[in-house]
Amino acid sequence: MITVSKPHRLSQRPAEERDLLTVATFVRSANELFYCYPKASWPLTPAQIADAISNRRDSTVVLLNNEVVGFANFYQWKTGVYCALGNVMVSPNTRGQGVARYLVQVMEERARTHQQARRMRLSCFNGNTAGLLLYSQLGYDPYAIVEREAPDGQRVALIQMDKAL
């Protein structure tokens, strides 16, 4: 297991085609895939990630000692107004060690600098406890709850959150 003991060991860069196979391994179940990429079908493939990248902005990877351990992008943006964070994925070997926190903060900075965004939006399903706790700790506040249907047909709540940048 990889241990993130010093935050300065983390770095980031734009996602590249060579990263896609690694990123596809971050999702361990259909349920996890639903949380991070609801439109994708299980199992996640590099082609599905490539499709997301082609329709989104600022696809970014986080590296730990030059190994890809995180991925995210913006699925909506309005220059000068907001960016919506999506496809947040972290390697199972580094979860709970600050990678997701670093990734969200990197994406906040990209929203400010690349899109001149004043706000960051994101959506998190009610069953994604780790995500909800992280986003709350980072200052995101809920502003709406939307009903969605999980792959198994169950009703779920999509909690929409945002934060001033």
Tab-separated table of C-alpha atoms in Angstrom:
chain	number	residue	atom	x	y	z
A	1	MET	CA	0.000	0.000	0.000
A	2	ILE	CA	1.221	3.481	-0.881
A	3	THR	CA	1.377	5.909	2.017
A	4	VAL	CA	1.109	9.646	1.486
A	5	SER	CA	3.098	11.024	4.401
A	6	LYS	CA	4.146	14.361	2.928
A	7	PRO	CA	1.756	16.432	0.824
A	8	HIS	CA	4.667	17.901	-1.187
A	9	ARG	CA	5.199	14.463	-2.735
A	10	LEU	CA	2.003	15.018	-4.696
A	11	SER	CA	2.037	16.788	-8.031
A	12	GLN	CA	-0.390	17.259	-10.895
A	13	ARG	CA	-0.480	17.592	-14.655
A	14	PRO	CA	-2.969	17.424	-17.520
A	15	ALA	CA	-4.225	13.886	-18.171
A	16	GLU	CA	-2.664	12.101	-21.137
A	17	GLU	CA	-3.733	9.097	-23.189
A	18	ARG	CA	-1.091	6.947	-21.452
A	19	ASP	CA	-2.909	7.542	-18.112
A	20	LEU	CA	-6.259	6.093	-19.137
A	21	LEU	CA	-5.585	2.434	-18.419
A	22	THR	CA	-4.372	3.288	-14.920
A	23	VAL	CA	-7.334	5.582	-14.211
A	24	ALA	CA	-9.755	2.841	-15.306
A	25	THR	CA	-8.388	0.624	-12.510
A	26	PHE	CA	-9.377	3.123	-9.803
A	27	VAL	CA	-13.036	2.078	-9.940
A	28	ARG	CA	-13.571	-1.219	-8.118
A	29	SER	CA	-17.309	-1.762	-8.569
A	30	ALA	CA	-20.379	-0.702	-10.531
A	31	ASN	CA	-21.490	1.244	-7.462
A	32	GLU	CA	-18.240	3.238	-7.344
A	33	LEU	CA	-18.538	3.896	-11.069
A	34	PHE	CA	-22.041	5.267	-10.561
A	35	TYR	CA	-20.679	7.713	-7.969
A	36	CYS	CA	-17.873	9.090	-10.136
A	37	TYR	CA	-19.228	8.669	-13.689
A	38	PRO	CA	-22.960	7.844	-13.726
A	39	LYS	CA	-23.202	7.812	-17.531
A	40	ALA	CA	-20.482	5.162	-17.913
A	41	SER	CA	-21.163	1.444	-17.984
A	42	TRP	CA	-19.430	-1.164	-15.870
A	43	PRO	CA	-16.609	-2.005	-16.175
A	44	LEU	CA	-14.945	1.344	-16.776
A	45	THR	CA	-12.692	1.296	-19.831
A	46	PRO	CA	-9.996	3.630	-21.133
A	47	ALA	CA	-12.303	4.377	-24.097
A	48	GLN	CA	-15.026	5.659	-21.775
A	49	ILE	CA	-12.524	7.896	-19.998
A	50	ALA	CA	-11.235	9.160	-23.367
A	51	ASP	CA	-14.828	10.002	-24.319
A	52	ALA	CA	-15.276	11.958	-21.086
A	53	ILE	CA	-12.033	13.828	-21.680
A	54	SER	CA	-13.118	14.773	-25.211
A	55	ASN	CA	-16.344	16.333	-23.910
A	56	ARG	CA	-14.960	17.987	-20.790
A	57	ARG	CA	-12.309	20.479	-19.752
A	58	ASP	CA	-9.140	20.451	-17.714
A	59	SER	CA	-8.838	16.687	-17.258
A	60	THR	CA	-6.118	16.401	-14.633
A	61	VAL	CA	-4.174	13.647	-12.915
A	62	VAL	CA	-2.506	13.662	-9.512
A	63	LEU	CA	0.830	11.916	-9.212
A	64	LEU	CA	2.500	10.416	-6.169
A	65	ASN	CA	6.176	9.753	-6.888
A	66	ASN	CA	5.359	9.975	-10.619
A	67	GLU	CA	2.589	7.347	-10.333
A	68	VAL	CA	-0.947	8.393	-11.345
A	69	VAL	CA	-3.189	8.184	-8.261
A	70	GLY	CA	-6.044	10.620	-8.982
A	71	PHE	CA	-8.148	12.028	-11.827
A	72	ALA	CA	-10.836	14.701	-12.276
A	73	ASN	CA	-12.211	17.214	-14.784
A	74	PHE	CA	-14.944	19.800	-15.338
A	75	TYR	CA	-18.184	18.594	-16.909
A	76	GLN	CA	-19.729	22.067	-17.044
A	77	TRP	CA	-18.204	25.523	-17.148
A	78	LYS	CA	-19.221	29.077	-17.766
A	79	THR	CA	-16.157	31.270	-18.138
A	80	GLY	CA	-16.042	33.953	-15.469
A	81	VAL	CA	-18.834	32.311	-13.472
A	82	TYR	CA	-18.405	28.662	-12.426
A	83	CYS	CA	-16.957	25.225	-13.121
A	84	ALA	CA	-18.602	21.920	-12.173
A	85	LEU	CA	-16.233	19.229	-10.923
A	86	GLY	CA	-16.680	15.691	-12.217
A	87	ASN	CA	-15.134	12.256	-12.647
A	88	VAL	CA	-13.304	12.480	-9.316
A	89	MET	CA	-11.421	9.172	-8.997
A	90	VAL	CA	-8.654	8.141	-6.608
A	91	SER	CA	-6.566	4.974	-6.588
A	92	PRO	CA	-7.866	2.517	-3.988
A	93	ASN	CA	-4.299	2.241	-2.625
A	94	THR	CA	-4.178	5.933	-1.701
A	95	ARG	CA	-7.720	6.620	-0.486
A	96	GLY	CA	-7.960	8.332	2.883
A	97	GLN	CA	-4.465	9.779	2.532
A	98	GLY	CA	-5.111	13.284	1.221
A	99	VAL	CA	-5.065	12.618	-2.530
A	100	ALA	CA	-8.721	13.582	-3.077
A	101	ARG	CA	-8.303	16.741	-0.975
A	102	TYR	CA	-5.240	17.732	-3.024
A	103	LEU	CA	-7.066	16.914	-6.280
A	104	VAL	CA	-10.077	19.082	-5.411
A	105	GLN	CA	-7.803	21.959	-4.416
A	106	VAL	CA	-5.872	21.626	-7.702
A	107	MET	CA	-9.159	21.707	-9.604
A	108	GLU	CA	-10.297	24.784	-7.685
A	109	GLU	CA	-7.111	26.538	-8.776
A	110	ARG	CA	-7.630	25.407	-12.390
A	111	ALA	CA	-11.190	26.752	-12.271
A	112	ARG	CA	-9.892	30.127	-11.061
A	113	THR	CA	-6.984	30.377	-13.493
A	114	HIS	CA	-8.233	28.584	-16.634
A	115	GLN	CA	-11.915	29.603	-16.533
A	116	GLN	CA	-11.806	32.681	-14.274
A	117	ALA	CA	-14.531	30.930	-12.247
A	118	ARG	CA	-15.861	32.568	-9.123
A	119	ARG	CA	-17.591	29.380	-7.905
A	120	MET	CA	-17.024	25.645	-8.035
A	121	ARG	CA	-19.998	23.305	-8.208
A	122	LEU	CA	-20.142	19.563	-7.709
A	123	SER	CA	-22.698	16.829	-7.189
A	124	CYS	CA	-22.384	13.891	-4.808
A	125	PHE	CA	-24.744	10.950	-4.321
A	126	ASN	CA	-26.138	10.421	-0.832
A	127	GLY	CA	-24.414	7.020	-0.513
A	128	ASN	CA	-20.954	8.501	-1.100
A	129	THR	CA	-20.210	9.265	2.539
A	130	ALA	CA	-16.476	9.821	2.025
A	131	GLY	CA	-17.158	12.329	-0.751
A	132	LEU	CA	-19.816	14.206	1.201
A	133	LEU	CA	-17.556	14.504	4.244
A	134	LEU	CA	-14.579	15.660	2.163
A	135	TYR	CA	-16.547	18.278	0.242
A	136	SER	CA	-18.082	19.600	3.460
A	137	GLN	CA	-14.616	19.842	5.072
A	138	LEU	CA	-13.399	21.791	2.032
A	139	GLY	CA	-16.180	24.372	2.424
A	140	TYR	CA	-18.793	23.137	-0.060
A	141	ASP	CA	-22.393	23.778	0.923
A	142	PRO	CA	-25.476	21.956	-0.384
A	143	TYR	CA	-27.862	24.049	-2.460
A	144	ALA	CA	-30.180	21.430	-3.988
A	145	ILE	CA	-31.138	17.774	-3.781
A	146	VAL	CA	-32.267	16.044	-6.967
A	147	GLU	CA	-33.815	12.594	-7.223
A	148	ARG	CA	-31.983	10.139	-9.465
A	149	GLU	CA	-32.234	6.437	-10.174
A	150	ALA	CA	-29.359	4.091	-9.354
A	151	PRO	CA	-28.440	1.308	-11.794
A	152	ASP	CA	-30.404	-1.156	-9.627
A	153	GLY	CA	-33.548	1.006	-9.942
A	154	GLN	CA	-33.407	2.384	-6.403
A	155	ARG	CA	-34.142	6.033	-5.694
A	156	VAL	CA	-31.067	8.017	-4.684
A	157	ALA	CA	-30.444	11.642	-3.820
A	158	LEU	CA	-27.914	13.685	-5.783
A	159	ILE	CA	-26.731	16.450	-3.495
A	160	GLN	CA	-25.603	19.521	-5.406
A	161	MET	CA	-22.992	21.627	-3.627
A	162	ASP	CA	-20.962	24.722	-4.336
A	163	LYS	CA	-18.281	26.964	-2.950
A	164	ALA	CA	-17.083	30.482	-3.623
A	165	LEU	CA	-13.582	30.548	-5.065
